[in-house]
C-alpha positions as MATLAB code, in Angstrom:
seq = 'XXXXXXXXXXXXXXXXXXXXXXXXXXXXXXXXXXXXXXXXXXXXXXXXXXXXXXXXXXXXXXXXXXXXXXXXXXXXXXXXXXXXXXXXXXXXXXXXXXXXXXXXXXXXXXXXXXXXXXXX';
ca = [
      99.784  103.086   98.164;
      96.424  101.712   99.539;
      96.452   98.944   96.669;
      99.786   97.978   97.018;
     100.108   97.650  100.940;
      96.658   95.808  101.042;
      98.094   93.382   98.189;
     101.434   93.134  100.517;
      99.147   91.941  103.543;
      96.792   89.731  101.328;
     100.183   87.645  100.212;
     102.011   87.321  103.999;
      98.607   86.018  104.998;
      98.370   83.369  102.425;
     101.620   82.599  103.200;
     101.047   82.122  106.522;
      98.055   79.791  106.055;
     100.625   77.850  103.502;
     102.948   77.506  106.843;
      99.800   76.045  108.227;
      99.365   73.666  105.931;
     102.916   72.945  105.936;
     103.206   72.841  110.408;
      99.710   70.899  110.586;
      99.429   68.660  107.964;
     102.696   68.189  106.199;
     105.514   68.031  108.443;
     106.037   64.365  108.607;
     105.170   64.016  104.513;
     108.241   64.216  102.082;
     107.044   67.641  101.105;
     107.008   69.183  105.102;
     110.568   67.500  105.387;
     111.966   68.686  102.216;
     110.827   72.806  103.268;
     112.065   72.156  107.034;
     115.126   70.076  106.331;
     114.218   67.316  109.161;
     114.543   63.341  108.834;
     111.616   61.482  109.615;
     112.772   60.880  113.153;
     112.800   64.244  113.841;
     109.817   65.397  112.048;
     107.808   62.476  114.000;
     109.458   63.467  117.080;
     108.438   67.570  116.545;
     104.726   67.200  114.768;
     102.772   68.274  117.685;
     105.311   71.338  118.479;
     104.831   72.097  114.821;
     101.344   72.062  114.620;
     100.852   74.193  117.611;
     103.064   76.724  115.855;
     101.150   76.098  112.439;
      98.087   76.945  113.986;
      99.570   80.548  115.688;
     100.774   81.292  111.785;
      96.796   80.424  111.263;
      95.917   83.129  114.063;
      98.369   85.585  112.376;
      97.055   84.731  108.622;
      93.501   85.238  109.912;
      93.914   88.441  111.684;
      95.277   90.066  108.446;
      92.898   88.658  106.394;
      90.441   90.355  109.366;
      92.462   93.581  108.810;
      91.675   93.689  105.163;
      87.726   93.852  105.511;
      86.951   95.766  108.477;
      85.414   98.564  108.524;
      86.873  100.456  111.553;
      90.117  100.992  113.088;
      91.587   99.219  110.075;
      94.788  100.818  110.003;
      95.860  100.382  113.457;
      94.653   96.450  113.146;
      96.848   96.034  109.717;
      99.664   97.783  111.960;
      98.995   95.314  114.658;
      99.210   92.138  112.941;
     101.980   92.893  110.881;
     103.780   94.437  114.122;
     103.374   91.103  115.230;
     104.108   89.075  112.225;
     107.857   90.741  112.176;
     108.501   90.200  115.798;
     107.332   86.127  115.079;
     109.967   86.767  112.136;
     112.848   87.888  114.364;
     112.332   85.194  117.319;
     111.779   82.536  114.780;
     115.712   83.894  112.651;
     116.987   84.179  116.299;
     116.015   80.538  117.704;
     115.480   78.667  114.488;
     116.649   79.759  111.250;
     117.584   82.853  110.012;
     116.079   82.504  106.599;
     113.094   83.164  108.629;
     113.798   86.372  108.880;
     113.863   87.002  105.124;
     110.588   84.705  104.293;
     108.628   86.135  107.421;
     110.007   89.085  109.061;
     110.914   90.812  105.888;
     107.853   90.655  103.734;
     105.924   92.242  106.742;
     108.150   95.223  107.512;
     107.575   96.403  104.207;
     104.006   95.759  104.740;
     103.873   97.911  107.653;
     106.207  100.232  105.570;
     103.236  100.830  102.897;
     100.710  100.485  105.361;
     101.913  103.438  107.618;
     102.537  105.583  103.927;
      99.225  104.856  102.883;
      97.587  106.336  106.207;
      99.301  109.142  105.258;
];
């Protein structure tokens, strides 16, 4: 279970530092426009509100990455960070896009599903 949820957390944070990427550096490129669905208008018009929220998916990427190699209290920081990756995931399918909730929210409840069973 161990192996599995750590492998889980290891993949939402990569993906999360891919939304980086994607917020921060791509939005205005073809590539950022194609993913979000935005015109270059709008993309031009939104890159700083997109970067700020590429670089909070950075924070969250980071902090399980974090949760992965320390030594204490590791649980309770994996539970944490996923905790807060799925409520990111719901406010983000509420206000934005639901799809979020299946790319975001999804992946880290059952994170925080094998998490929990492995402490067990």
């Amino acid at each position: 279970m161990l192996t599995i949820s750590n492998s889980i957390i290891l993949l939402i944070a990569v993906l999360h530092g891919y939304f980086l990427i994607l917020e921060m550096f791509l939005w205005d490129k073809p590539i950022g426009m194609r993913v979000f669905g935005n015109s270059l208008e709008k993309a031009q018009h939104t890159k700083i509100l997109a970067a700020n929220q590429g670089l909070y998916n950075g924070f969250l990427a980071a902090g399980l990455l974090w949760s992965l190699t320390i030594d204490t209290n590791q649980t309770e920081t994996k539970i944490f960070f996923l905790t807060c990756v799925i409520i990111a995931g719901l406010f983000g399918a509420y206000t934005a896009n639901l799809k979020i909730l299946w790319i975001q929210a999804l992946p880290a409840f059952i994170g925080l599903g094998f998490t929990v069973a492995a402490s067990y």
